[in-house]
mmCIF file of C-alpha atoms in Angstrom:
data_model
loop_
_atom_site.group_PDB
_atom_site.id
_atom_site.type_symbol
_atom_site.label_atom_id
_atom_site.label_comp_id
_atom_site.label_asym_id
_atom_site.label_seq_id
_atom_site.Cartn_x
_atom_site.Cartn_y
_atom_site.Cartn_z
ATOM 1 C CA MET B 54 86.072 126.044 63.841
ATOM 2 C CA ILE B 55 84.590 123.155 65.731
ATOM 3 C CA PHE B 56 86.316 121.279 68.132
ATOM 4 C CA SER B 57 85.619 117.653 68.771
ATOM 5 C CA PRO B 58 84.789 116.604 72.572
ATOM 6 C CA VAL B 59 87.435 114.820 74.073
ATOM 7 C CA PHE B 60 86.427 111.737 76.263
ATOM 8 C CA SER B 61 88.585 110.185 78.951
ATOM 9 C CA ALA B 62 87.937 106.871 80.473
ATOM 10 C CA PRO B 63 85.748 107.407 83.878
ATOM 11 C CA ALA B 64 88.181 107.821 86.874
ATOM 12 C CA HIS B 65 86.761 104.254 88.458
ATOM 13 C CA GLU B 66 87.828 102.602 85.219
ATOM 14 C CA ALA B 67 91.230 103.772 85.323
ATOM 15 C CA ASN B 68 91.775 102.919 88.944
ATOM 16 C CA SER B 69 90.321 99.424 88.003
ATOM 17 C CA ALA B 70 92.751 98.869 85.488
ATOM 18 C CA LEU B 71 95.748 100.206 87.987
ATOM 19 C CA SER B 72 94.448 97.960 90.530
ATOM 20 C CA PHE B 73 94.452 94.716 87.993
ATOM 21 C CA GLY B 74 97.998 95.797 87.042
ATOM 22 C CA ASP B 75 98.995 95.956 90.799
ATOM 23 C CA ASP B 76 97.890 92.471 91.369
ATOM 24 C CA ALA B 77 99.323 91.221 88.244
ATOM 25 C CA TYR B 78 102.846 92.907 89.347
ATOM 26 C CA THR B 79 102.297 91.193 92.590
ATOM 27 C CA ARG B 80 101.884 87.949 91.456
ATOM 28 C CA VAL B 81 104.554 87.783 88.684
ATOM 29 C CA ARG B 82 106.848 89.474 90.952
ATOM 30 C CA ARG B 83 106.147 86.512 93.656
ATOM 31 C CA ASP B 84 106.919 83.669 91.059
ATOM 32 C CA ILE B 85 110.359 85.418 89.688
ATOM 33 C CA LEU B 86 111.279 85.670 93.252
ATOM 34 C CA SER B 87 110.392 81.841 93.698
ATOM 35 C CA CYS B 88 112.022 81.081 90.813
ATOM 36 C CA ARG B 89 108.797 79.566 89.373
ATOM 37 C CA LEU B 90 109.342 81.930 86.341
ATOM 38 C CA PRO B 91 113.100 80.647 86.321
ATOM 39 C CA PRO B 92 116.106 82.796 85.679
ATOM 40 C CA GLY B 93 116.912 83.652 82.003
ATOM 41 C CA ALA B 94 113.626 82.108 80.897
ATOM 42 C CA PHE B 95 111.732 84.280 77.922
ATOM 43 C CA VAL B 96 108.121 84.994 78.390
ATOM 44 C CA THR B 97 105.479 86.358 76.099
ATOM 45 C CA GLU B 98 102.469 88.374 76.799
ATOM 46 C CA PRO B 99 100.028 85.975 75.768
ATOM 47 C CA GLU B 100 101.630 83.543 77.821
ATOM 48 C CA LEU B 101 101.378 85.580 81.195
ATOM 49 C CA MET B 102 97.720 86.194 80.235
ATOM 50 C CA THR B 103 97.221 82.977 79.962
ATOM 51 C CA ARG B 104 98.821 81.468 83.090
ATOM 52 C CA TYR B 105 97.734 84.397 85.505
ATOM 53 C CA GLY B 106 94.056 84.914 83.824
ATOM 54 C CA ILE B 107 94.556 88.557 83.491
ATOM 55 C CA ARG B 108 94.123 91.246 80.451
ATOM 56 C CA LYS B 109 97.000 92.348 78.323
ATOM 57 C CA ASN B 110 96.569 96.022 79.765
ATOM 58 C CA SER B 111 97.055 94.271 83.351
ATOM 59 C CA VAL B 112 100.365 92.065 81.900
ATOM 60 C CA ARG B 113 101.691 95.581 80.560
ATOM 61 C CA ILE B 114 101.476 97.106 83.668
ATOM 62 C CA ALA B 115 102.969 94.438 85.587
ATOM 63 C CA LEU B 116 105.858 94.281 83.083
ATOM 64 C CA VAL B 117 106.487 98.092 82.995
ATOM 65 C CA ARG B 118 107.057 98.013 86.948
ATOM 66 C CA LEU B 119 109.026 94.876 86.826
ATOM 67 C CA ALA B 120 111.534 96.198 83.952
ATOM 68 C CA HIS B 121 112.166 99.209 85.978
ATOM 69 C CA GLU B 122 113.160 97.277 88.868
ATOM 70 C CA GLY B 123 115.422 95.095 87.102
ATOM 71 C CA PHE B 124 113.076 91.670 86.844
ATOM 72 C CA VAL B 125 112.510 91.577 83.402
ATOM 73 C CA LYS B 126 113.923 92.967 80.191
ATOM 74 C CA SER B 127 112.357 93.382 76.881
ATOM 75 C CA ARG B 128 113.529 91.310 74.120
ATOM 76 C CA PRO B 129 112.849 92.197 70.704
ATOM 77 C CA ARG B 130 110.860 89.309 68.647
ATOM 78 C CA LYS B 131 111.259 86.988 71.588
ATOM 79 C CA GLY B 132 108.991 89.009 74.224
ATOM 80 C CA TYR B 133 110.667 89.470 77.999
ATOM 81 C CA GLN B 134 113.763 87.482 79.460
ATOM 82 C CA ILE B 135 113.633 86.915 83.324
ATOM 83 C CA ALA B 136 116.899 88.503 84.859
ATOM 84 C CA PRO B 137 119.428 85.694 85.123
ATOM 85 C CA ILE B 138 121.390 84.852 87.954
ATOM 86 C CA THR B 139 125.162 85.345 87.704
ATOM 87 C CA LEU B 140 128.043 84.905 89.453
ATOM 88 C CA ARG B 141 128.265 88.121 89.843
ATOM 89 C CA ASP B 142 124.855 88.765 91.366
ATOM 90 C CA VAL B 143 125.428 86.009 94.027
ATOM 91 C CA GLU B 144 128.709 87.944 95.122
ATOM 92 C CA GLU B 145 127.773 91.432 94.976
ATOM 93 C CA VAL B 146 124.405 90.638 97.132
ATOM 94 C CA PHE B 147 126.566 89.085 99.832
ATOM 95 C CA THR B 148 129.129 91.424 99.459
ATOM 96 C CA LEU B 149 126.356 94.153 100.490
ATOM 97 C CA ARG B 150 124.799 92.350 102.756
ATOM 98 C CA VAL B 151 127.581 91.359 104.995
ATOM 99 C CA GLN B 152 128.670 95.144 105.191
ATOM 100 C CA LEU B 153 124.824 96.703 105.635
ATOM 101 C CA GLU B 154 123.227 94.525 107.733
ATOM 102 C CA PRO B 155 125.736 94.836 110.872
ATOM 103 C CA LEU B 156 125.605 98.759 110.463
ATOM 104 C CA ALA B 157 121.995 98.339 110.286
ATOM 105 C CA ALA B 158 121.877 96.114 113.114
ATOM 106 C CA ARG B 159 124.162 98.414 115.378
ATOM 107 C CA LEU B 160 122.037 101.444 114.495
ATOM 108 C CA ALA B 161 118.950 99.705 115.380
ATOM 109 C CA VAL B 162 119.839 99.198 119.151
ATOM 110 C CA GLY B 163 117.620 101.025 121.469
ATOM 111 C CA ARG B 164 115.006 101.507 118.551
ATOM 112 C CA VAL B 165 113.964 98.116 117.735
ATOM 113 C CA ASP B 166 110.822 96.506 118.833
ATOM 114 C CA ILE B 167 111.820 93.528 120.853
ATOM 115 C CA VAL B 168 108.556 92.084 121.365
ATOM 116 C CA GLN B 169 108.129 92.271 117.238
ATOM 117 C CA LEU B 170 111.371 90.544 116.871
ATOM 118 C CA ARG B 171 110.312 87.667 119.053
ATOM 119 C CA GLU B 172 107.132 87.122 117.271
ATOM 120 C CA LEU B 173 108.957 86.931 113.715
ATOM 121 C CA GLU B 174 111.686 84.878 114.869
ATOM 122 C CA ALA B 175 109.040 82.354 115.885
ATOM 123 C CA ALA B 176 107.608 82.566 112.373
ATOM 124 C CA CYS B 177 110.579 81.812 111.276
ATOM 125 C CA ARG B 178 110.452 78.216 112.827
ATOM 126 C CA VAL B 179 106.869 77.559 112.259
ATOM 127 C CA GLN B 180 106.498 74.140 110.283
ATOM 128 C CA HIS B 181 104.124 74.119 107.231
ATOM 129 C CA PRO B 182 104.121 70.188 106.509
ATOM 130 C CA VAL B 183 100.734 70.439 104.203
ATOM 131 C CA MET B 184 102.291 72.852 102.033
ATOM 132 C CA GLN B 185 104.681 71.742 99.020
ATOM 133 C CA LEU B 186 108.227 72.388 99.419
ATOM 134 C CA ASN B 187 108.757 75.531 97.441
ATOM 135 C CA ASP B 188 105.795 77.003 99.121
ATOM 136 C CA GLN B 189 107.423 76.208 102.599
ATOM 137 C CA ILE B 190 110.248 77.646 101.356
ATOM 138 C CA ASP B 191 108.545 80.767 100.322
ATOM 139 C CA ALA B 192 106.818 80.924 104.002
ATOM 140 C CA PHE B 193 110.504 80.888 105.502
ATOM 141 C CA MET B 194 111.941 83.368 103.172
ATOM 142 C CA ASP B 195 108.797 85.997 103.936
ATOM 143 C CA ALA B 196 109.214 85.066 107.846
ATOM 144 C CA ASN B 197 112.911 85.535 107.810
ATOM 145 C CA SER B 198 112.869 88.776 105.758
ATOM 146 C CA ALA B 199 110.118 90.605 107.655
ATOM 147 C CA PHE B 200 112.646 89.428 111.004
ATOM 148 C CA HIS B 201 115.768 91.461 109.114
ATOM 149 C CA LEU B 202 113.568 94.202 107.681
ATOM 150 C CA ALA B 203 112.343 94.913 111.061
ATOM 151 C CA ILE B 204 115.734 95.692 112.097
ATOM 152 C CA SER B 205 116.544 97.429 108.969
ATOM 153 C CA ALA B 206 113.316 99.577 109.460
ATOM 154 C CA ALA B 207 114.072 100.623 113.102
ATOM 155 C CA CYS B 208 117.964 101.568 112.192
ATOM 156 C CA GLY B 209 116.733 105.285 111.623
ATOM 157 C CA ASN B 210 117.923 105.684 107.854
ATOM 158 C CA GLU B 211 115.331 105.022 105.395
ATOM 159 C CA ARG B 212 117.887 104.601 102.273
ATOM 160 C CA LEU B 213 119.655 101.691 104.217
ATOM 161 C CA HIS B 214 116.066 100.263 104.579
ATOM 162 C CA ARG B 215 115.155 100.342 101.220
ATOM 163 C CA THR B 216 118.719 99.079 100.318
ATOM 164 C CA LEU B 217 118.315 96.218 102.251
ATOM 165 C CA ALA B 218 114.918 95.384 101.267
ATOM 166 C CA SER B 219 115.912 95.222 97.546
ATOM 167 C CA LEU B 220 118.773 93.087 98.537
ATOM 168 C CA LEU B 221 116.734 90.436 100.670
ATOM 169 C CA ASP B 222 114.444 90.387 97.272
ATOM 170 C CA GLU B 223 117.428 89.176 95.182
ATOM 171 C CA MET B 224 118.210 86.759 98.154
ATOM 172 C CA SER B 225 115.193 85.058 97.825
ATOM 173 C CA ARG B 226 115.707 84.157 94.088
ATOM 174 C CA LEU B 227 119.267 82.516 95.307
ATOM 175 C CA VAL B 228 117.435 80.804 98.116
ATOM 176 C CA ALA B 229 114.950 79.588 95.990
ATOM 177 C CA LEU B 230 117.257 78.386 93.130
ATOM 178 C CA GLY B 231 119.653 76.667 95.610
ATOM 179 C CA PHE B 232 117.473 74.962 98.130
ATOM 180 C CA GLY B 233 114.453 74.452 95.741
ATOM 181 C CA VAL B 234 116.377 71.956 93.313
ATOM 182 C CA GLN B 235 118.156 70.276 96.520
ATOM 183 C CA LYS B 236 114.802 69.677 97.844
ATOM 184 C CA THR B 237 115.455 71.328 101.267
ATOM 185 C CA LYS B 238 114.427 73.962 103.313
ATOM 186 C CA PRO B 239 116.778 76.572 104.940
ATOM 187 C CA GLU B 240 117.538 76.479 108.352
ATOM 188 C CA ILE B 241 118.611 79.237 110.963
ATOM 189 C CA LYS B 242 120.591 78.041 114.351
ATOM 190 C CA HIS B 243 120.761 80.353 116.806
ATOM 191 C CA ASP B 244 121.817 83.551 115.591
ATOM 192 C CA HIS B 245 118.497 85.349 115.504
ATOM 193 C CA ASN B 246 117.904 84.621 119.424
ATOM 194 C CA ALA B 247 121.657 85.769 120.085
ATOM 195 C CA LEU B 248 120.850 88.871 118.085
ATOM 196 C CA ILE B 249 117.397 89.635 120.040
ATOM 197 C CA ALA B 250 119.295 89.340 123.595
ATOM 198 C CA ALA B 251 122.204 91.861 122.193
ATOM 199 C CA PHE B 252 119.228 94.177 121.239
ATOM 200 C CA GLU B 253 117.871 93.434 124.712
ATOM 201 C CA ASP B 254 121.667 94.347 126.380
ATOM 202 C CA LYS B 255 121.597 97.593 123.917
ATOM 203 C CA ASP B 256 125.199 96.034 122.911
ATOM 204 C CA GLY B 257 125.678 97.304 119.621
ATOM 205 C CA LYS B 258 128.964 95.837 118.996
ATOM 206 C CA ARG B 259 127.734 92.621 119.778
ATOM 207 C CA ALA B 260 124.672 92.971 117.597
ATOM 208 C CA GLU B 261 127.112 93.999 114.736
ATOM 209 C CA LEU B 262 129.233 90.939 115.233
ATOM 210 C CA ILE B 263 126.405 88.676 115.261
ATOM 211 C CA ALA B 264 124.977 89.998 112.263
ATOM 212 C CA ARG B 265 127.996 89.567 110.460
ATOM 213 C CA ARG B 266 128.374 86.084 111.334
ATOM 214 C CA HIS B 267 124.882 84.971 110.711
ATOM 215 C CA ILE B 268 125.256 86.324 106.828
ATOM 216 C CA GLU B 269 128.560 84.582 106.407
ATOM 217 C CA THR B 270 126.947 81.266 107.935
ATOM 218 C CA PHE B 271 124.043 81.656 105.318
ATOM 219 C CA GLN B 272 125.878 82.788 102.676
ATOM 220 C CA ALA B 273 128.239 79.616 102.627
ATOM 221 C CA MET B 274 125.213 77.440 103.177
ATOM 222 C CA THR B 275 123.569 79.064 100.108
ATOM 223 C CA MET B 276 126.616 78.753 97.854
ATOM 224 C CA GLU B 277 126.854 75.001 98.869
ATOM 225 C CA LYS B 278 123.079 74.485 97.410
ATOM 226 C CA LEU B 279 123.613 76.544 94.457
ATOM 227 C CA TYR B 280 126.662 74.851 93.469
ATOM 228 C CA ALA B 281 125.203 71.491 94.120
ATOM 229 C CA SER B 282 122.144 72.264 92.282
ATOM 230 C CA LEU B 283 123.880 73.152 89.399
ATOM 231 C CA ALA B 284 125.767 69.963 89.245
ATOM 232 C CA GLU B 285 122.578 67.940 89.761
ATOM 233 C CA THR B 286 120.557 69.970 86.790
ATOM 234 C CA GLY B 287 123.862 70.041 84.562
ATOM 235 C CA ALA B 288 122.947 74.061 84.262
ATOM 236 C CA ALA B 289 125.591 76.708 85.128
ATOM 237 C CA ILE B 290 125.219 80.071 86.203
ATOM 238 C CA PRO B 291 126.808 82.791 83.920
ATOM 239 C CA ILE B 292 129.724 84.413 85.504
ATOM 240 C CA SER B 293 128.291 88.036 84.325
ATOM 241 C CA GLY B 294 125.333 88.658 82.645
ATOM 242 C CA PRO B 295 124.376 88.888 78.961
ATOM 243 C CA GLY B 296 126.122 91.908 77.666
ATOM 244 C CA SER B 297 123.095 93.537 76.860
ATOM 245 C CA TRP B 298 121.228 92.822 80.012
ATOM 246 C CA ARG B 299 122.002 95.721 82.006
#
């Protein structure tokens, strides 16, 4: 019996393909979170290849990862659908944040790096006048997420931290949709600094209270912008996602 040799791609070629796939994933994911790829929109592999200047293999690697995270779903004969934003999504994101972030803040007392928090808080207030508004919103959300994730990372509960990281990604889409259409950038008042002061005083109860108040305030502001955007564009957020989405 004669055996034919089996050839495999060199390791460097496989690693290169994965690297390009990682880059494609990062870029497409970024545009989903910023709503540059609008919620509910349909895209195809050729469209993404053209838009990002990438190869089919890289697109497929990116789409597999994004589908696993729930940001896209394959639709037969249509390509892929970007995850829609539903009223249920909005409600669930804020319901979880208002429960979990105050807990993370309380657990982070005595653990969190105060100097790092001050630097991250300052980054939230940096003005970027030369940027387009959508890029300014992105920069703010990156800095704001980094501030909140520094707290959850210090809480000592890795599952809690991962859950909050996922929620903040979803939060980015809500903010981009609401504030982007209204052409205004989100603002934070004094809650970050008040939270830092509570950490300095090692006051877990106060840190928990401030974190909850901060999220409730941001929820009201975000919902106002979302509904104003919907009224302006004539669009509608469905109450729940399409029956076949999940």
